[in-house]
Amino acid sequence: MYNSKITGLGYYVPENVVTNNDLTQWMDTNDEWIQERTGIKERRWIDPKTGDNTSNMGAKAARIAIERAGLTKDDIDFIIFATLSPDMYFPGGGVRVQDLLDMPTIGALDVRNQCSGFIYSLSVADQFIKTGMYKNVLVIGSENHSGGLERSTRGRGVTVIFGDGAGAAVLSRSEAQGKGILSSHLHSEGKHAKELALEGPSTGRWVPEIIKENDPNDVSYYPHMNGQFVFKHAVVRFSEAIIEGLQTNNLQATDIDMLIPHQANLRISQFVQKKFGLSDDKVHNNIMKYGNTTAASVIIALTEAWELGKIKGNDLVVLAAFGSGFTWGSVIIRW
């Protein structure tokens, strides 16, 4: 059986910076209120005039990752694209990236696991490589939240949190023992699905029906979240997934060199950091700058940490995420 290792990383975020103060033009909020609850100072939102969208942001991140891997687009055997915000209801973003990068007619798979989308995608790519089916798999997480957020006081609990952006990783075959992805661990609990959801438009609630009803109190076509409920579950599931990964590999929290948590809320990350007794230099957070970019958050943060020199050869890197579904998971990597 082969091992798989990350050979290239890249990310892209829109140039348009939206600060907490900027949000006051749409809703009753302020910088102190947002920072106290989320730790976020600003986020990136697509400027419609630039033409950015979920797919082409993913393609921009992918180009960087492929180049850093020392490969060309023709070396990629398969694409896995994670998002909750595809450009169209169908088809998904994977095939659009294949076209945007002018790749051969390789397979493209879309993953819809929201905040844990990149963790799930990385796990799938790892299995493809370890079984010998593929040699180089492109894994992308990309989100365009700003196009579907409710920019009003009613929607502020969700709207202040989310940002746009994309990240990409190339996962490649390796014969080095004890290096690369050591294990991945995936879980779900669907009974809590509606605690963080976008119920419409969907096959059960199409847009024309919503428009026809013209009900100003109907929020089902905007994302909604039971924030306290999600927070309480997140801190538990984050910890469980990390512990599971460490125990599987006979490791301890003291062995962690870098933890990259999904950037859902700075308070969640701080809680997990304290629970595992990790110093500030062993956890990378960037939610302050980018907000929650859902499927893109882990890969953007991983890329940024690597670019800053926080991750070095032989380091134990732990990725963990929790989000809508509920779904959660972890990936343990020996760099």
PDB file of C-alpha atoms in Angstrom, residues 38-283:
ATOM      1  CA  THR A  38     -16.469  35.483  17.083  1.00  0.00           C
ATOM      2  CA  GLY A  39     -12.981  36.999  17.137  1.00  0.00           C
ATOM      3  CA  ILE A  40     -13.503  38.256  13.574  1.00  0.00           C
ATOM      4  CA  LYS A  41     -12.210  41.700  12.594  1.00  0.00           C
ATOM      5  CA  GLU A  42     -12.740  41.530   8.829  1.00  0.00           C
ATOM      6  CA  ARG A  43     -13.541  39.128   6.020  1.00  0.00           C
ATOM      7  CA  ARG A  44     -13.217  39.009   2.233  1.00  0.00           C
ATOM      8  CA  TRP A  45     -16.353  39.268   0.103  1.00  0.00           C
ATOM      9  CA  ILE A  46     -16.377  38.917  -3.658  1.00  0.00           C
ATOM     10  CA  ASP A  47     -16.816  42.160  -5.568  1.00  0.00           C
ATOM     11  CA  PRO A  48     -19.283  41.140  -8.319  1.00  0.00           C
ATOM     12  CA  LYS A  49     -17.463  43.413 -10.768  1.00  0.00           C
ATOM     13  CA  THR A  50     -14.359  41.194 -10.611  1.00  0.00           C
ATOM     14  CA  GLY A  51     -16.145  38.129 -11.953  1.00  0.00           C
ATOM     15  CA  ASP A  52     -14.924  35.928  -9.110  1.00  0.00           C
ATOM     16  CA  ASN A  53     -17.054  32.920  -8.221  1.00  0.00           C
ATOM     17  CA  THR A  54     -16.696  29.636  -6.363  1.00  0.00           C
ATOM     18  CA  SER A  55     -15.214  27.728  -9.286  1.00  0.00           C
ATOM     19  CA  ASN A  56     -12.696  30.246 -10.562  1.00  0.00           C
ATOM     20  CA  MET A  57     -11.454  31.016  -7.047  1.00  0.00           C
ATOM     21  CA  GLY A  58     -10.857  27.278  -6.672  1.00  0.00           C
ATOM     22  CA  ALA A  59      -9.027  27.234  -9.986  1.00  0.00           C
ATOM     23  CA  LYS A  60      -6.812  30.152  -8.931  1.00  0.00           C
ATOM     24  CA  ALA A  61      -5.829  28.366  -5.725  1.00  0.00           C
ATOM     25  CA  ALA A  62      -5.301  25.122  -7.657  1.00  0.00           C
ATOM     26  CA  ARG A  63      -2.852  26.700 -10.109  1.00  0.00           C
ATOM     27  CA  ILE A  64      -0.659  27.773  -7.189  1.00  0.00           C
ATOM     28  CA  ALA A  65      -0.822  24.363  -5.508  1.00  0.00           C
ATOM     29  CA  ILE A  66       0.001  22.476  -8.720  1.00  0.00           C
ATOM     30  CA  GLU A  67       2.985  24.708  -9.447  1.00  0.00           C
ATOM     31  CA  ARG A  68       4.304  24.344  -5.897  1.00  0.00           C
ATOM     32  CA  ALA A  69       3.991  20.569  -6.228  1.00  0.00           C
ATOM     33  CA  GLY A  70       6.353  20.746  -9.198  1.00  0.00           C
ATOM     34  CA  LEU A  71       3.651  19.359 -11.470  1.00  0.00           C
ATOM     35  CA  THR A  72       1.585  20.473 -14.437  1.00  0.00           C
ATOM     36  CA  LYS A  73      -2.166  20.266 -14.906  1.00  0.00           C
ATOM     37  CA  ASP A  74      -1.627  17.172 -17.040  1.00  0.00           C
ATOM     38  CA  ASP A  75      -0.096  15.331 -14.056  1.00  0.00           C
ATOM     39  CA  ILE A  76      -3.337  15.535 -12.050  1.00  0.00           C
ATOM     40  CA  ASP A  77      -5.336  12.298 -12.111  1.00  0.00           C
ATOM     41  CA  PHE A  78      -8.488  13.351 -10.255  1.00  0.00           C
ATOM     42  CA  ILE A  79     -10.245  16.416  -8.798  1.00  0.00           C
ATOM     43  CA  ILE A  80     -12.167  16.598  -5.526  1.00  0.00           C
ATOM     44  CA  PHE A  81     -14.052  19.861  -4.992  1.00  0.00           C
ATOM     45  CA  ALA A  82     -15.619  20.725  -1.615  1.00  0.00           C
ATOM     46  CA  THR A  83     -18.185  23.516  -1.315  1.00  0.00           C
ATOM     47  CA  LEU A  84     -21.635  24.406  -0.027  1.00  0.00           C
ATOM     48  CA  SER A  85     -21.906  27.305  -2.477  1.00  0.00           C
ATOM     49  CA  PRO A  86     -21.508  26.006  -6.047  1.00  0.00           C
ATOM     50  CA  ASP A  87     -21.986  28.444  -8.899  1.00  0.00           C
ATOM     51  CA  MET A  88     -25.026  26.468  -9.999  1.00  0.00           C
ATOM     52  CA  TYR A  89     -27.380  23.990  -8.361  1.00  0.00           C
ATOM     53  CA  PHE A  90     -25.806  21.581 -10.839  1.00  0.00           C
ATOM     54  CA  PRO A  91     -23.312  20.745 -12.226  1.00  0.00           C
ATOM     55  CA  GLY A  92     -20.787  21.144  -9.437  1.00  0.00           C
ATOM     56  CA  GLY A  93     -17.500  23.006  -9.208  1.00  0.00           C
ATOM     57  CA  GLY A  94     -15.197  20.075  -9.920  1.00  0.00           C
ATOM     58  CA  VAL A  95     -16.018  19.873 -13.612  1.00  0.00           C
ATOM     59  CA  ARG A  96     -15.782  23.631 -13.927  1.00  0.00           C
ATOM     60  CA  VAL A  97     -12.241  23.570 -12.547  1.00  0.00           C
ATOM     61  CA  GLN A  98     -11.367  20.797 -15.000  1.00  0.00           C
ATOM     62  CA  ASP A  99     -12.493  23.127 -17.778  1.00  0.00           C
ATOM     63  CA  LEU A 100     -10.948  26.316 -16.359  1.00  0.00           C
ATOM     64  CA  LEU A 101      -7.560  24.613 -16.021  1.00  0.00           C
ATOM     65  CA  ASP A 102      -7.885  22.947 -19.453  1.00  0.00           C
ATOM     66  CA  MET A 103      -7.185  19.543 -17.953  1.00  0.00           C
ATOM     67  CA  PRO A 104      -7.546  16.157 -19.625  1.00  0.00           C
ATOM     68  CA  THR A 105     -10.877  14.364 -19.189  1.00  0.00           C
ATOM     69  CA  ILE A 106     -10.078  13.219 -15.658  1.00  0.00           C
ATOM     70  CA  GLY A 107     -12.763  12.500 -13.076  1.00  0.00           C
ATOM     71  CA  ALA A 108     -14.157  15.240 -10.858  1.00  0.00           C
ATOM     72  CA  LEU A 109     -16.014  14.646  -7.617  1.00  0.00           C
ATOM     73  CA  ASP A 110     -17.960  17.225  -5.583  1.00  0.00           C
ATOM     74  CA  VAL A 111     -18.190  16.882  -1.793  1.00  0.00           C
ATOM     75  CA  ARG A 112     -21.012  18.551   0.151  1.00  0.00           C
ATOM     76  CA  ASN A 113     -19.929  18.359   3.766  1.00  0.00           C
ATOM     77  CA  GLN A 114     -19.868  22.074   4.448  1.00  0.00           C
ATOM     78  CA  CYS A 115     -17.379  23.076   7.186  1.00  0.00           C
ATOM     79  CA  SER A 116     -15.780  19.626   7.273  1.00  0.00           C
ATOM     80  CA  GLY A 117     -15.767  19.394   3.469  1.00  0.00           C
ATOM     81  CA  PHE A 118     -12.006  19.666   3.088  1.00  0.00           C
ATOM     82  CA  ILE A 119     -11.377  17.068   5.806  1.00  0.00           C
ATOM     83  CA  TYR A 120     -13.738  14.639   4.067  1.00  0.00           C
ATOM     84  CA  SER A 121     -12.218  15.414   0.658  1.00  0.00           C
ATOM     85  CA  LEU A 122      -8.670  14.879   1.881  1.00  0.00           C
ATOM     86  CA  SER A 123      -9.710  11.541   3.360  1.00  0.00           C
ATOM     87  CA  VAL A 124     -11.248  10.437   0.044  1.00  0.00           C
ATOM     88  CA  ALA A 125      -8.150  11.513  -1.885  1.00  0.00           C
ATOM     89  CA  ASP A 126      -5.964   9.629   0.589  1.00  0.00           C
ATOM     90  CA  GLN A 127      -7.886   6.405  -0.056  1.00  0.00           C
ATOM     91  CA  PHE A 128      -7.621   6.787  -3.830  1.00  0.00           C
ATOM     92  CA  ILE A 129      -3.853   7.118  -3.556  1.00  0.00           C
ATOM     93  CA  LYS A 130      -3.284   4.436  -0.931  1.00  0.00           C
ATOM     94  CA  THR A 131      -5.134   1.854  -3.023  1.00  0.00           C
ATOM     95  CA  GLY A 132      -2.970   2.712  -6.032  1.00  0.00           C
ATOM     96  CA  MET A 133      -5.804   4.066  -8.168  1.00  0.00           C
ATOM     97  CA  TYR A 134      -4.367   7.571  -8.576  1.00  0.00           C
ATOM     98  CA  LYS A 135      -0.963   9.186  -8.191  1.00  0.00           C
ATOM     99  CA  ASN A 136      -1.816  12.905  -7.893  1.00  0.00           C
ATOM    100  CA  VAL A 137      -5.177  14.173  -6.646  1.00  0.00           C
ATOM    101  CA  LEU A 138      -6.176  17.843  -6.583  1.00  0.00           C
ATOM    102  CA  VAL A 139      -8.282  18.694  -3.516  1.00  0.00           C
ATOM    103  CA  ILE A 140     -10.067  22.053  -3.427  1.00  0.00           C
ATOM    104  CA  GLY A 141     -12.221  23.872  -0.884  1.00  0.00           C
ATOM    105  CA  SER A 142     -13.935  27.023  -2.152  1.00  0.00           C
ATOM    106  CA  GLU A 143     -16.820  29.192  -0.959  1.00  0.00           C
ATOM    107  CA  ASN A 144     -18.816  32.210  -2.092  1.00  0.00           C
ATOM    108  CA  HIS A 145     -20.909  33.004   0.975  1.00  0.00           C
ATOM    109  CA  SER A 146     -21.435  36.700   0.376  1.00  0.00           C
ATOM    110  CA  GLY A 147     -23.798  36.139  -2.538  1.00  0.00           C
ATOM    111  CA  GLY A 148     -26.377  34.449  -0.294  1.00  0.00           C
ATOM    112  CA  LEU A 149     -26.191  36.181   3.082  1.00  0.00           C
ATOM    113  CA  GLU A 150     -29.036  38.179   4.595  1.00  0.00           C
ATOM    114  CA  ARG A 151     -27.581  41.658   4.979  1.00  0.00           C
ATOM    115  CA  SER A 152     -29.924  42.893   7.692  1.00  0.00           C
ATOM    116  CA  THR A 153     -30.162  42.995  11.467  1.00  0.00           C
ATOM    117  CA  ARG A 154     -32.292  39.865  11.363  1.00  0.00           C
ATOM    118  CA  GLY A 155     -29.500  37.956   9.648  1.00  0.00           C
ATOM    119  CA  ARG A 156     -26.494  39.370  11.480  1.00  0.00           C
ATOM    120  CA  GLY A 157     -25.900  36.262  13.633  1.00  0.00           C
ATOM    121  CA  VAL A 158     -24.857  34.431  10.471  1.00  0.00           C
ATOM    122  CA  THR A 159     -23.823  37.217   8.116  1.00  0.00           C
ATOM    123  CA  VAL A 160     -21.050  38.677  10.296  1.00  0.00           C
ATOM    124  CA  ILE A 161     -19.311  35.289  10.431  1.00  0.00           C
ATOM    125  CA  PHE A 162     -18.843  34.209   6.851  1.00  0.00           C
ATOM    126  CA  GLY A 163     -16.275  35.140   4.209  1.00  0.00           C
ATOM    127  CA  ASP A 164     -15.306  34.088   0.679  1.00  0.00           C
ATOM    128  CA  GLY A 165     -12.156  32.315  -0.463  1.00  0.00           C
ATOM    129  CA  ALA A 166     -10.564  29.138  -1.755  1.00  0.00           C
ATOM    130  CA  GLY A 167      -7.683  26.817  -1.000  1.00  0.00           C
ATOM    131  CA  ALA A 168      -6.182  23.818  -2.766  1.00  0.00           C
ATOM    132  CA  ALA A 169      -3.803  20.951  -2.050  1.00  0.00           C
ATOM    133  CA  VAL A 170      -2.130  18.387  -4.265  1.00  0.00           C
ATOM    134  CA  LEU A 171      -1.979  14.975  -2.637  1.00  0.00           C
ATOM    135  CA  SER A 172       0.642  12.693  -4.198  1.00  0.00           C
ATOM    136  CA  ARG A 173       1.775   9.094  -3.934  1.00  0.00           C
ATOM    137  CA  SER A 174       4.751   8.415  -1.694  1.00  0.00           C
ATOM    138  CA  GLU A 175       6.621   5.289  -0.694  1.00  0.00           C
ATOM    139  CA  ALA A 176       8.166   6.906   2.387  1.00  0.00           C
ATOM    140  CA  GLN A 177       7.042   5.058   5.499  1.00  0.00           C
ATOM    141  CA  GLY A 178       5.552   6.967   8.414  1.00  0.00           C
ATOM    142  CA  LYS A 179       5.189  10.191   6.427  1.00  0.00           C
ATOM    143  CA  GLY A 180       2.196  11.943   4.912  1.00  0.00           C
ATOM    144  CA  ILE A 181      -1.372  11.261   6.005  1.00  0.00           C
ATOM    145  CA  LEU A 182      -1.292   8.802   8.891  1.00  0.00           C
ATOM    146  CA  SER A 183      -5.057   8.503   9.386  1.00  0.00           C
ATOM    147  CA  SER A 184      -8.399  10.273   8.919  1.00  0.00           C
ATOM    148  CA  HIS A 185     -11.531  10.065  11.045  1.00  0.00           C
ATOM    149  CA  LEU A 186     -15.019  11.054   9.863  1.00  0.00           C
ATOM    150  CA  HIS A 187     -18.346  11.326  11.714  1.00  0.00           C
ATOM    151  CA  SER A 188     -21.881  12.668  11.344  1.00  0.00           C
ATOM    152  CA  GLU A 189     -25.054  13.179  13.375  1.00  0.00           C
ATOM    153  CA  GLY A 190     -27.916  14.086  11.071  1.00  0.00           C
ATOM    154  CA  LYS A 191     -30.548  14.612  13.745  1.00  0.00           C
ATOM    155  CA  HIS A 192     -29.096  18.094  14.247  1.00  0.00           C
ATOM    156  CA  ALA A 193     -29.179  18.989  10.552  1.00  0.00           C
ATOM    157  CA  LYS A 194     -31.552  21.947  10.909  1.00  0.00           C
ATOM    158  CA  GLU A 195     -29.507  23.636  13.628  1.00  0.00           C
ATOM    159  CA  LEU A 196     -27.217  25.011  10.899  1.00  0.00           C
ATOM    160  CA  ALA A 197     -28.822  24.872   7.496  1.00  0.00           C
ATOM    161  CA  LEU A 198     -30.033  26.487   4.302  1.00  0.00           C
ATOM    162  CA  GLU A 199     -33.435  24.898   3.675  1.00  0.00           C
ATOM    163  CA  GLY A 200     -34.300  26.612   0.434  1.00  0.00           C
ATOM    164  CA  PRO A 201     -34.024  26.926  -2.464  1.00  0.00           C
ATOM    165  CA  SER A 202     -34.058  23.156  -2.739  1.00  0.00           C
ATOM    166  CA  THR A 203     -36.046  20.422  -4.434  1.00  0.00           C
ATOM    167  CA  GLY A 204     -38.549  20.801  -1.599  1.00  0.00           C
ATOM    168  CA  ARG A 205     -38.702  24.580  -1.793  1.00  0.00           C
ATOM    169  CA  TRP A 206     -37.908  26.224  -5.112  1.00  0.00           C
ATOM    170  CA  VAL A 207     -37.326  29.956  -5.438  1.00  0.00           C
ATOM    171  CA  PRO A 208     -40.522  30.682  -7.452  1.00  0.00           C
ATOM    172  CA  GLU A 209     -42.598  29.261  -4.598  1.00  0.00           C
ATOM    173  CA  ILE A 210     -40.835  31.563  -2.138  1.00  0.00           C
ATOM    174  CA  ILE A 211     -41.367  34.603  -4.334  1.00  0.00           C
ATOM    175  CA  LYS A 212     -45.019  33.695  -4.859  1.00  0.00           C
ATOM    176  CA  GLU A 213     -45.665  33.481  -1.132  1.00  0.00           C
ATOM    177  CA  ASN A 214     -43.986  36.854  -0.582  1.00  0.00           C
ATOM    178  CA  ASP A 215     -43.636  36.260   3.144  1.00  0.00           C
ATOM    179  CA  PRO A 216     -41.154  38.733   4.694  1.00  0.00           C
ATOM    180  CA  ASN A 217     -40.883  36.527   7.780  1.00  0.00           C
ATOM    181  CA  ASP A 218     -39.727  33.496   5.803  1.00  0.00           C
ATOM    182  CA  VAL A 219     -36.000  33.083   6.379  1.00  0.00           C
ATOM    183  CA  SER A 220     -35.664  29.537   5.037  1.00  0.00           C
ATOM    184  CA  TYR A 221     -33.898  30.719   1.894  1.00  0.00           C
ATOM    185  CA  TYR A 222     -31.115  32.310   3.956  1.00  0.00           C
ATOM    186  CA  PRO A 223     -28.628  30.310   6.029  1.00  0.00           C
ATOM    187  CA  HIS A 224     -29.723  30.080   9.650  1.00  0.00           C
ATOM    188  CA  MET A 225     -27.897  28.838  12.721  1.00  0.00           C
ATOM    189  CA  ASN A 226     -28.655  28.004  16.330  1.00  0.00           C
ATOM    190  CA  GLY A 227     -25.361  29.505  17.440  1.00  0.00           C
ATOM    191  CA  GLN A 228     -25.194  28.364  21.073  1.00  0.00           C
ATOM    192  CA  PHE A 229     -26.303  24.837  20.189  1.00  0.00           C
ATOM    193  CA  VAL A 230     -23.687  24.581  17.444  1.00  0.00           C
ATOM    194  CA  PHE A 231     -20.959  25.978  19.721  1.00  0.00           C
ATOM    195  CA  LYS A 232     -21.662  23.460  22.505  1.00  0.00           C
ATOM    196  CA  HIS A 233     -21.513  20.527  20.099  1.00  0.00           C
ATOM    197  CA  ALA A 234     -18.476  21.873  18.239  1.00  0.00           C
ATOM    198  CA  VAL A 235     -16.168  22.028  21.257  1.00  0.00           C
ATOM    199  CA  VAL A 236     -17.048  18.430  22.168  1.00  0.00           C
ATOM    200  CA  ARG A 237     -16.769  16.956  18.663  1.00  0.00           C
ATOM    201  CA  PHE A 238     -13.563  18.836  17.829  1.00  0.00           C
ATOM    202  CA  SER A 239     -11.919  17.329  20.891  1.00  0.00           C
ATOM    203  CA  GLU A 240     -13.260  13.828  20.233  1.00  0.00           C
ATOM    204  CA  ALA A 241     -11.982  13.804  16.658  1.00  0.00           C
ATOM    205  CA  ILE A 242      -8.522  14.979  17.688  1.00  0.00           C
ATOM    206  CA  ILE A 243      -8.286  12.446  20.509  1.00  0.00           C
ATOM    207  CA  GLU A 244      -9.421   9.667  18.164  1.00  0.00           C
ATOM    208  CA  GLY A 245      -6.710  10.553  15.670  1.00  0.00           C
ATOM    209  CA  LEU A 246      -3.999  10.729  18.300  1.00  0.00           C
ATOM    210  CA  GLN A 247      -4.988   7.426  19.921  1.00  0.00           C
ATOM    211  CA  THR A 248      -5.100   5.647  16.558  1.00  0.00           C
ATOM    212  CA  ASN A 249      -1.469   6.579  16.003  1.00  0.00           C
ATOM    213  CA  ASN A 250      -0.300   6.072  19.610  1.00  0.00           C
ATOM    214  CA  LEU A 251       0.342   9.771  20.023  1.00  0.00           C
ATOM    215  CA  GLN A 252      -0.247  12.329  22.769  1.00  0.00           C
ATOM    216  CA  ALA A 253      -1.340  15.967  22.667  1.00  0.00           C
ATOM    217  CA  THR A 254       2.246  16.882  23.491  1.00  0.00           C
ATOM    218  CA  ASP A 255       3.286  15.379  20.138  1.00  0.00           C
ATOM    219  CA  ILE A 256       1.269  17.963  18.171  1.00  0.00           C
ATOM    220  CA  ASP A 257       3.482  20.493  16.415  1.00  0.00           C
ATOM    221  CA  MET A 258       0.673  22.331  14.612  1.00  0.00           C
ATOM    222  CA  LEU A 259      -3.101  22.206  14.988  1.00  0.00           C
ATOM    223  CA  ILE A 260      -5.151  23.679  12.146  1.00  0.00           C
ATOM    224  CA  PRO A 261      -8.761  23.891  13.330  1.00  0.00           C
ATOM    225  CA  HIS A 262     -11.646  24.830  11.074  1.00  0.00           C
ATOM    226  CA  GLN A 263     -12.066  28.578  11.440  1.00  0.00           C
ATOM    227  CA  ALA A 264     -15.652  28.584  12.696  1.00  0.00           C
ATOM    228  CA  ASN A 265     -15.255  30.851  15.692  1.00  0.00           C
ATOM    229  CA  LEU A 266     -12.098  31.991  17.451  1.00  0.00           C
ATOM    230  CA  ARG A 267     -13.679  31.111  20.811  1.00  0.00           C
ATOM    231  CA  ILE A 268     -14.066  27.464  19.726  1.00  0.00           C
ATOM    232  CA  SER A 269     -10.436  27.311  18.615  1.00  0.00           C
ATOM    233  CA  GLN A 270      -9.284  28.851  21.896  1.00  0.00           C
ATOM    234  CA  PHE A 271     -11.351  26.362  23.895  1.00  0.00           C
ATOM    235  CA  VAL A 272      -9.817  23.415  22.027  1.00  0.00           C
ATOM    236  CA  GLN A 273      -6.323  24.869  22.334  1.00  0.00           C
ATOM    237  CA  LYS A 274      -6.722  25.190  26.102  1.00  0.00           C
ATOM    238  CA  LYS A 275      -8.160  21.676  26.444  1.00  0.00           C
ATOM    239  CA  PHE A 276      -5.093  20.152  24.769  1.00  0.00           C
ATOM    240  CA  GLY A 277      -2.630  22.456  26.505  1.00  0.00           C
ATOM    241  CA  LEU A 278      -1.188  23.811  23.261  1.00  0.00           C
ATOM    242  CA  SER A 279       0.875  26.998  23.165  1.00  0.00           C
ATOM    243  CA  ASP A 280       0.002  29.785  20.738  1.00  0.00           C
ATOM    244  CA  ASP A 281       2.792  28.780  18.364  1.00  0.00           C
ATOM    245  CA  LYS A 282       1.197  25.334  17.907  1.00  0.00           C
ATOM    246  CA  VAL A 283      -2.198  26.550  16.699  1.00  0.00           C
TER     247      VAL A 283
END
